[in-house]
Short mmCIF file of C-alpha atoms in Angstrom, two decimals:
data_model
loop_
_atom_site.label_atom_id
_atom_site.label_comp_id
_atom_site.label_asym_id
_atom_site.label_seq_id
_atom_site.Cartn_x
_atom_site.Cartn_y
_atom_site.Cartn_z
CA MET A 120 94.82 120.51 191.37
CA LEU A 121 96.10 124.10 191.80
CA ASN A 122 93.77 126.97 192.60
CA PRO A 123 94.90 129.18 189.71
CA ASP A 124 93.97 132.40 191.52
CA ASN A 125 95.81 131.68 194.75
CA GLU A 126 98.34 128.88 194.16
CA ALA A 127 101.34 128.59 191.87
CA MET A 128 103.89 125.91 191.09
CA ILE A 129 107.37 127.38 191.58
CA PHE A 130 110.59 125.56 190.91
CA ASP A 131 113.19 127.99 192.19
CA ILE A 132 113.70 131.30 193.97
CA GLN A 133 117.05 133.04 193.82
CA GLY A 134 118.30 136.18 195.46
CA PHE A 135 121.02 138.80 194.72
CA SER A 136 120.64 138.80 190.92
CA VAL A 137 122.08 141.82 189.20
CA HIS A 138 121.50 140.82 185.59
CA ASP A 139 117.68 140.58 185.34
CA GLY A 140 116.64 144.15 185.92
CA PRO A 141 117.81 147.20 187.81
CA GLY A 142 119.56 146.87 191.21
CA SER A 143 119.72 143.68 193.15
CA ARG A 144 116.73 141.41 192.58
CA THR A 145 114.92 138.28 193.73
CA LEU A 146 114.13 135.89 190.89
CA VAL A 147 111.02 133.67 190.98
CA PHE A 148 110.82 130.80 188.49
CA PHE A 149 107.36 129.43 187.58
CA LYS A 150 106.93 125.86 186.21
CA GLY A 151 105.25 125.11 182.92
CA CYS A 152 106.10 126.13 179.39
CA PRO A 153 104.26 125.64 176.05
CA LEU A 154 107.58 125.61 174.20
CA ALA A 155 110.28 122.92 174.22
CA CYS A 156 113.41 124.65 173.02
CA TYR A 157 116.06 122.02 172.38
CA TRP A 158 118.72 124.15 174.11
CA CYS A 159 116.63 124.87 177.25
CA CYS A 160 118.82 125.10 180.37
CA ASN A 161 115.88 124.61 182.79
CA PRO A 162 114.21 121.27 181.78
CA GLU A 163 112.53 121.17 185.19
CA SER A 164 110.55 124.20 184.05
CA LEU A 165 108.79 122.48 181.11
CA SER A 166 106.11 120.52 182.97
CA ILE A 167 103.80 122.37 185.29
CA LYS A 168 103.68 119.31 187.55
CA GLN A 169 106.12 118.35 190.29
CA GLU A 170 108.89 115.99 189.22
CA VAL A 171 111.46 113.82 191.01
CA MET A 172 115.11 114.60 190.23
CA TYR A 173 117.66 111.85 190.82
CA ARG A 174 121.16 113.21 191.71
CA LYS A 175 123.62 110.36 191.33
CA SER A 176 126.38 112.41 192.86
CA LYS A 177 124.60 112.15 196.19
CA CYS A 178 123.53 108.53 195.95
CA ASP A 179 125.61 105.92 197.73
CA LYS A 180 123.60 103.00 196.35
CA CYS A 181 122.20 102.09 199.76
CA HIS A 182 118.96 101.02 198.04
CA ALA A 183 116.91 101.89 201.09
CA CYS A 184 114.33 103.39 198.75
CA ILE A 185 113.89 99.94 197.22
CA ASP A 186 114.28 97.76 200.26
CA ARG A 187 111.83 99.80 202.30
CA LYS A 188 109.35 99.91 199.42
CA ILE A 189 108.71 103.56 200.02
CA CYS A 190 107.54 104.11 196.43
CA PRO A 191 103.82 103.23 196.26
CA HIS A 192 104.03 102.71 192.49
CA ASP A 193 107.15 100.45 192.40
CA ALA A 194 108.80 102.99 190.11
CA ILE A 195 112.27 102.52 191.66
CA SER A 196 114.39 99.45 190.85
CA SER A 197 117.93 98.24 190.37
CA VAL A 198 119.37 95.23 188.57
CA ARG A 199 122.20 94.56 191.10
CA PRO A 200 122.93 95.79 194.67
CA ASP A 201 126.00 97.70 193.56
CA GLU A 202 124.24 99.72 190.81
CA TYR A 203 122.52 103.05 190.81
CA ILE A 204 118.72 102.97 190.95
CA THR A 205 116.50 103.29 187.93
CA ILE A 206 113.23 105.28 187.92
CA ASP A 207 110.34 104.32 185.69
CA ARG A 208 109.10 107.79 184.82
CA THR A 209 105.79 106.52 183.46
CA LYS A 210 104.93 105.16 186.89
CA CYS A 211 106.52 108.12 188.66
CA ALA A 212 104.24 110.59 186.84
CA LYS A 213 101.21 109.08 188.54
CA CYS A 214 102.47 109.95 192.04
CA THR A 215 101.08 112.69 194.25
CA THR A 216 102.88 111.90 197.56
CA TYR A 217 106.59 111.62 196.53
CA ASP A 218 107.37 109.52 199.56
CA CYS A 219 110.69 108.56 197.97
CA VAL A 220 111.99 112.13 198.32
CA ALA A 221 111.23 112.29 202.00
CA GLY A 222 112.59 108.79 202.53
CA CYS A 223 115.95 109.23 200.79
CA TYR A 224 118.77 109.15 203.42
CA HIS A 225 121.24 111.17 201.28
CA ASP A 226 119.02 113.74 199.48
CA ALA A 227 119.77 111.97 196.15
CA LEU A 228 116.05 112.29 195.32
CA ALA A 229 114.78 115.83 195.20
CA LEU A 230 111.46 117.38 194.13
CA ALA A 231 111.36 120.01 191.37
CA GLY A 232 108.44 122.24 192.13
CA ARG A 233 106.70 123.51 195.19
CA VAL A 234 103.26 124.98 195.60
CA TYR A 235 103.10 128.49 197.03
CA THR A 236 100.01 130.44 197.95
CA LEU A 237 99.96 134.13 197.07
CA ASP A 238 100.57 135.20 200.70
CA GLU A 239 103.39 132.67 201.10
CA LEU A 240 105.20 133.88 197.97
CA LEU A 241 104.80 137.50 198.91
CA ARG A 242 106.28 136.82 202.36
CA ARG A 243 109.12 134.83 200.83
CA VAL A 244 110.23 137.61 198.42
CA GLU A 245 109.78 140.36 200.93
CA ARG A 246 112.40 138.62 203.11
CA ASP A 247 114.98 139.82 200.58
CA SER A 248 113.78 143.42 200.44
CA ARG A 249 116.57 144.76 202.62
CA TYR A 250 119.05 143.66 199.94
CA TRP A 251 117.37 145.24 196.94
CA GLY A 252 118.53 148.79 197.47
CA GLY A 253 116.78 151.72 195.89
CA ASP A 254 116.49 150.24 192.41
CA GLY A 255 115.99 146.53 192.98
CA GLY A 256 112.88 144.39 193.21
CA VAL A 257 111.42 141.12 191.88
CA THR A 258 111.86 139.47 188.47
CA ILE A 259 109.72 136.53 187.51
CA GLY A 260 110.32 133.96 184.77
CA GLY A 261 110.07 130.31 184.07
CA GLY A 262 109.15 128.24 182.21
CA GLU A 263 106.63 130.61 180.77
CA ILE A 264 104.69 132.89 183.12
CA ALA A 265 101.62 132.88 180.82
CA MET A 266 101.00 129.22 181.87
CA GLN A 267 99.99 130.50 185.32
CA TRP A 268 98.71 133.95 184.25
CA ARG A 269 95.95 134.31 186.84
CA PHE A 270 98.32 133.92 189.77
CA VAL A 271 101.11 135.88 188.10
CA SER A 272 98.93 138.90 187.39
CA ARG A 273 97.69 138.90 191.04
CA PHE A 274 101.23 138.52 192.36
CA LEU A 275 102.61 141.38 190.23
CA LYS A 276 99.67 143.59 191.21
CA GLU A 277 100.38 142.97 194.92
CA LEU A 278 104.09 143.75 194.39
CA GLN A 279 103.32 147.07 192.69
CA GLU A 280 100.87 148.03 195.38
CA ARG A 281 103.71 147.54 197.86
CA TYR A 282 105.88 149.86 195.61
CA ILE A 283 108.17 146.94 194.58
CA HIS A 284 109.72 147.22 191.15
CA THR A 285 108.58 144.36 188.85
CA ALA A 286 110.24 142.71 185.89
CA VAL A 287 109.29 139.64 183.80
CA GLU A 288 111.25 137.31 181.56
CA SER A 289 108.95 135.70 179.00
CA SER A 290 108.80 133.94 175.63
CA SER A 291 105.49 135.87 175.16
CA MET A 292 103.84 132.65 174.02
CA GLY A 293 100.21 132.80 175.12
CA ASN A 294 96.88 134.45 174.44
CA TRP A 295 97.04 138.19 174.66
CA GLU A 296 93.77 138.26 176.61
CA HIS A 297 95.72 136.44 179.34
CA LEU A 298 99.05 138.20 178.95
CA ARG A 299 97.54 141.71 179.08
CA HIS A 300 96.50 141.04 182.68
CA ILE A 301 100.19 140.36 183.47
CA TYR A 302 101.63 143.37 181.62
CA GLU A 303 99.28 145.78 183.40
CA HIS A 304 101.58 145.34 186.43
CA VAL A 305 105.08 145.17 184.82
CA ASP A 306 107.74 147.82 185.01
CA TRP A 307 110.36 146.09 182.85
CA ALA A 308 109.71 143.40 180.21
CA PHE A 309 112.44 141.10 178.91
CA ASN A 310 110.94 139.34 175.89
CA ASP A 311 112.61 136.48 174.07
CA LEU A 312 112.76 136.49 170.26
CA LYS A 313 114.30 133.22 169.24
CA HIS A 314 113.81 133.25 165.48
CA MET A 315 111.91 135.36 162.92
CA ASN A 316 111.07 132.51 160.54
CA PRO A 317 107.85 130.77 161.69
CA GLU A 318 108.91 127.35 160.48
CA LYS A 319 112.45 127.53 161.84
CA HIS A 320 111.01 128.84 165.13
CA LYS A 321 108.81 125.74 165.21
CA MET A 322 111.75 123.48 164.44
CA GLY A 323 113.67 124.88 167.43
CA THR A 324 110.85 125.34 169.94
CA THR A 325 107.97 123.07 168.69
CA LYS A 326 105.75 126.15 168.11
CA SER A 327 105.35 128.83 165.46
CA ASN A 328 106.25 132.41 166.41
CA LYS A 329 103.01 133.94 165.07
CA LYS A 330 101.45 134.58 168.51
CA ILE A 331 104.81 135.69 169.95
CA LEU A 332 105.29 138.41 167.29
CA GLU A 333 101.76 139.64 167.81
CA ASN A 334 102.21 139.81 171.53
CA LEU A 335 105.54 141.59 171.24
CA ARG A 336 103.74 144.35 169.31
CA HIS A 337 101.14 144.68 172.07
CA ILE A 338 103.88 144.90 174.71
CA ALA A 339 105.69 147.52 172.64
CA ASP A 340 102.54 149.57 172.53
CA LEU A 341 102.50 149.61 176.31
CA ALA A 342 106.12 150.70 176.27
CA HIS A 343 105.27 153.58 173.95
CA GLU A 344 102.58 154.65 176.41
CA GLY A 345 105.21 154.83 179.11
CA LYS A 346 103.77 151.95 181.12
CA LEU A 347 106.87 149.73 180.94
CA ARG A 348 110.37 149.29 179.50
CA GLN A 349 110.78 146.53 176.89
CA ILE A 350 114.08 144.79 176.15
CA ILE A 351 114.24 142.08 173.41
CA ARG A 352 116.40 139.12 174.34
CA ILE A 353 117.93 136.83 171.73
CA PRO A 354 119.42 133.48 172.91
CA VAL A 355 122.22 133.02 170.38
CA ILE A 356 122.24 129.42 169.12
CA VAL A 357 125.06 128.60 166.69
CA GLY A 358 123.70 127.20 163.42
CA TYR A 359 120.14 128.07 164.28
CA ASN A 360 119.55 131.83 164.65
CA ASP A 361 123.00 133.43 164.49
CA ASN A 362 123.03 134.00 160.75
CA ASP A 363 122.99 137.51 159.26
CA GLU A 364 119.60 137.06 157.56
CA ASN A 365 117.78 136.23 160.83
CA ILE A 366 119.60 138.97 162.74
CA ASP A 367 118.70 141.50 160.04
CA GLU A 368 115.00 140.44 160.15
CA THR A 369 115.04 140.63 163.94
CA VAL A 370 116.43 144.13 163.81
CA ALA A 371 113.82 145.18 161.24
CA PHE A 372 111.03 143.77 163.44
CA CYS A 373 112.36 145.58 166.53
CA LYS A 374 112.44 148.86 164.67
CA ASP A 375 109.02 148.25 163.22
CA ILE A 376 107.46 147.84 166.69
CA GLY A 377 109.61 150.68 168.05
CA THR A 378 111.79 148.74 170.48
CA TYR A 379 115.43 149.79 170.52
CA GLU A 380 117.05 147.68 173.22
CA VAL A 381 118.37 144.17 172.60
CA ASN A 382 120.14 141.82 174.88
CA ILE A 383 121.94 138.89 173.16
CA LEU A 384 122.57 135.86 175.37
CA PRO A 385 125.11 133.15 174.43
CA PHE A 386 123.96 129.52 174.66
CA HIS A 387 125.49 127.54 177.55
CA ARG A 388 125.32 124.04 178.81
CA LEU A 389 124.92 124.79 182.57
CA GLY A 390 121.65 122.83 182.73
CA GLU A 391 122.96 119.64 181.16
CA SER A 392 123.08 117.68 184.41
CA LYS A 393 119.43 118.40 185.07
CA TYR A 394 118.39 116.36 182.06
CA GLU A 395 120.05 113.26 183.47
CA GLN A 396 118.46 113.94 186.86
CA LEU A 397 115.04 114.03 185.17
CA GLY A 398 115.68 111.01 182.88
CA MET A 399 115.45 113.21 179.83
CA ASP A 400 117.51 113.34 176.62
CA TYR A 401 119.69 116.44 176.29
CA LYS A 402 119.39 117.36 172.62
CA ALA A 403 122.03 120.09 172.81
CA LYS A 404 124.89 117.93 174.03
CA ARG A 405 126.89 118.42 170.80
CA MET A 406 126.16 122.14 170.52
CA VAL A 407 128.96 124.64 171.10
CA PRO A 408 128.47 128.07 172.73
CA PRO A 409 129.00 131.07 170.35
CA ASN A 410 132.49 132.47 170.65
CA THR A 411 133.35 136.13 171.30
CA GLU A 412 133.75 136.83 167.59
CA ILE A 413 130.18 135.63 166.79
CA MET A 414 128.64 137.62 169.65
CA GLU A 415 130.56 140.80 168.73
CA HIS A 416 129.55 140.44 165.09
CA ILE A 417 125.88 140.15 166.01
CA ALA A 418 126.13 143.06 168.41
CA GLU A 419 127.84 145.27 165.82
CA LYS A 420 125.12 144.58 163.23
CA ILE A 421 122.45 145.44 165.71
CA ARG A 422 124.21 148.66 166.84
CA LYS A 423 124.88 149.79 163.29
CA ALA A 424 121.14 149.58 162.65
CA GLY A 425 120.56 152.08 165.45
CA LEU A 426 119.63 149.80 168.35
CA ASP A 427 121.30 149.47 171.70
CA CYS A 428 122.76 146.00 172.15
CA TYR A 429 124.05 144.39 175.35
CA ILE A 430 126.04 141.14 175.30
CA GLY A 431 125.29 138.57 178.00
CA SER A 432 125.42 139.99 181.50
CA ASN A 433 127.17 143.18 180.29
CA THR A 434 124.06 145.27 180.72
CA PRO A 435 123.28 148.76 182.07
CA PHE A 436 120.67 147.32 184.45
#
């Protein structure tokens, strides 16, 4: 069990990002998400627990993981010697040692998720500080940062006390009593707004957007007080939220809460291989990314309504 005040489950740390806030930034990705968007490009972020990823491209079918019986739960098997292995995920979920990962000769088995203490994570991100420049800093996302809000709020507080610029990327799905502790220590807030209709939001993400909309108002209030900068992000999913009605309702909501910056992000399939590695079904395999015409049409509608709109990575950050 994690100590929620001093330990966090992280699934990735990336440096040299220039699209997730001002300057050059270090990105920290927290595991765990209450939503399950069918287009999610980071399926390893959904569970807060560690998970084994099986990369067939690195497996040479040596079957050492089977022959040496390194899995204490007998979760690894194969029908024939010349076949790839199969992992019984129901057995795998019971594991706490992940001996198979350490025992794989070819790194075909990898672990998604590593526990960091607060001090360890601070030391890790500060290694990159020489590359941030005058405007850079740290951006955190997930998953959903609200899932580990105690650690996240302490981490952000420590960063600000070190005069490090902080930004968050969040679905804003969580209790405001938890989220407010996070946003006390945020300089820039990138907040997803996937759909305005509660039922359609639930169809696409498994949850209603009621709490999300309430939280976006609270975050906007902090922006009006000059405590942070809020940018609404819309993942553009063809046939789901790209219609004029939803865009118009989204614009009306943004104007109502007084947020005038929107970043629209085209759906992509870059995370497709991760689903296979995790033994999960990729529900977006038949989806197509929005073309330039669709993205420009949405941007034009948003701009005509008086909001700033940035397409993809074409941002002023």
